[in-house]
Amino acid sequence: MANTADENPQVPAAALRSAASFVAAHGQPSRAVVEPIGRAGARVVLVGADGAMGDVVVSSTSVGEALVDQVEGLELSEWDRDTVTATRIGPEHRAKMAARTRG
């Protein structure tokens, strides 16, 4: 028998607000790719209709999928050709990621 928590995972209100704000700022439909990140849980990578990227970290992939279900204008996706093509990585994002590798 499946665990009830897995069937109806609780999505933190802060994660819902963050994802909904992203969709409001970057348009509908926005895409969400849910990726496991080990013990930390799951990363929900957001790709806006305008190509902007964002993310939300949650406790598990089931919570990530529930998050996508609860945010209007957000669609569950995967890193397929359409999602990758829709992504626009600007100079601000590149600089932010480069700063992380430099320490």
Short mmCIF file of C-alpha atoms in Angstrom, two decimals:
data_model
loop_
_atom_site.label_atom_id
_atom_site.label_comp_id
_atom_site.label_asym_id
_atom_site.label_seq_id
_atom_site.Cartn_x
_atom_site.Cartn_y
_atom_site.Cartn_z
CA MET A 1 0.00 0.00 0.00
CA ALA A 2 1.33 3.45 -0.90
CA ASN A 3 2.12 6.00 1.75
CA THR A 4 -0.64 8.62 2.07
CA ALA A 5 1.99 11.38 2.30
CA ASP A 6 3.30 10.31 -1.12
CA GLU A 7 -0.21 10.41 -2.57
CA ASN A 8 -1.03 13.88 -1.16
CA PRO A 9 2.26 15.63 -0.46
CA GLN A 10 2.22 18.94 1.39
CA VAL A 11 3.69 21.72 -0.71
CA PRO A 12 5.26 24.50 1.37
CA ALA A 13 3.44 27.82 1.01
CA ALA A 14 6.73 29.60 0.25
CA ALA A 15 7.40 27.24 -2.68
CA LEU A 16 3.88 27.85 -4.04
CA ARG A 17 4.31 31.63 -3.74
CA SER A 18 7.71 31.51 -5.42
CA ALA A 19 6.52 29.41 -8.37
CA ALA A 20 3.32 31.45 -8.81
CA SER A 21 5.33 34.70 -8.75
CA PHE A 22 7.68 33.29 -11.38
CA VAL A 23 4.75 32.41 -13.67
CA ALA A 24 3.20 35.85 -13.12
CA ALA A 25 6.49 37.55 -13.99
CA HIS A 26 7.51 35.36 -16.93
CA GLY A 27 4.24 34.34 -18.58
CA GLN A 28 2.07 31.34 -19.30
CA PRO A 29 2.56 28.61 -20.01
CA SER A 30 5.70 28.20 -17.97
CA ARG A 31 7.41 24.82 -17.80
CA ALA A 32 8.69 22.93 -14.78
CA VAL A 33 11.26 20.14 -14.80
CA VAL A 34 11.40 18.20 -11.52
CA GLU A 35 14.88 16.80 -10.83
CA PRO A 36 15.94 14.70 -7.83
CA ILE A 37 18.97 16.16 -6.02
CA GLY A 38 19.70 13.42 -3.52
CA ARG A 39 19.02 13.78 0.18
CA ALA A 40 18.22 17.48 -0.25
CA GLY A 41 15.05 16.54 -2.16
CA ALA A 42 14.21 17.86 -5.60
CA ARG A 43 14.87 20.93 -7.71
CA VAL A 44 11.98 22.27 -9.75
CA VAL A 45 13.57 24.14 -12.65
CA LEU A 46 11.20 26.77 -14.02
CA VAL A 47 11.30 28.01 -17.61
CA GLY A 48 9.04 30.97 -18.31
CA ALA A 49 7.17 31.66 -21.52
CA ASP A 50 9.76 34.40 -22.09
CA GLY A 51 12.62 31.88 -21.67
CA ALA A 52 13.70 33.05 -18.20
CA MET A 53 14.91 30.41 -15.77
CA GLY A 54 14.30 30.01 -12.07
CA ASP A 55 14.10 27.22 -9.54
CA VAL A 56 12.49 26.07 -6.34
CA VAL A 57 13.91 23.37 -4.06
CA VAL A 58 11.44 21.06 -2.31
CA SER A 59 11.74 17.95 -0.13
CA SER A 60 10.97 15.31 -2.80
CA THR A 61 10.03 14.75 -6.42
CA SER A 62 6.45 14.01 -5.36
CA VAL A 63 6.27 17.42 -3.65
CA GLY A 64 7.73 18.99 -6.81
CA GLU A 65 5.10 17.36 -8.99
CA ALA A 66 2.35 18.45 -6.57
CA LEU A 67 3.74 22.00 -6.75
CA VAL A 68 3.41 21.96 -10.54
CA ASP A 69 -0.17 20.67 -10.26
CA GLN A 70 -1.14 23.49 -7.87
CA VAL A 71 0.30 26.47 -9.78
CA GLU A 72 -1.92 27.78 -12.55
CA GLY A 73 -0.03 28.26 -15.81
CA LEU A 74 2.76 25.85 -14.85
CA GLU A 75 3.17 22.65 -16.88
CA LEU A 76 5.20 19.56 -15.96
CA SER A 77 7.92 19.06 -18.53
CA GLU A 78 11.25 17.36 -19.07
CA TRP A 79 14.49 18.40 -20.72
CA ASP A 80 13.22 17.67 -24.20
CA ARG A 81 13.98 19.65 -27.34
CA ASP A 82 11.02 22.03 -26.86
CA THR A 83 11.97 22.91 -23.28
CA VAL A 84 15.66 23.40 -24.05
CA THR A 85 14.81 25.53 -27.09
CA ALA A 86 12.42 27.66 -25.00
CA THR A 87 15.18 28.48 -22.49
CA ARG A 88 16.94 31.83 -22.88
CA ILE A 89 20.07 32.12 -20.78
CA GLY A 90 21.05 35.77 -20.52
CA PRO A 91 24.29 37.39 -19.43
CA GLU A 92 23.03 37.88 -15.84
CA HIS A 93 22.43 34.15 -15.42
CA ARG A 94 25.79 33.27 -16.97
CA ALA A 95 27.58 35.69 -14.63
CA LYS A 96 25.71 34.29 -11.62
CA MET A 97 26.65 30.71 -12.51
CA ALA A 98 30.28 31.68 -13.23
CA ALA A 99 30.52 33.34 -9.82
CA ARG A 100 29.45 30.07 -8.18
CA THR A 101 32.30 28.16 -9.86
CA ARG A 102 34.89 30.72 -8.76
CA GLY A 103 33.88 30.36 -5.16
#
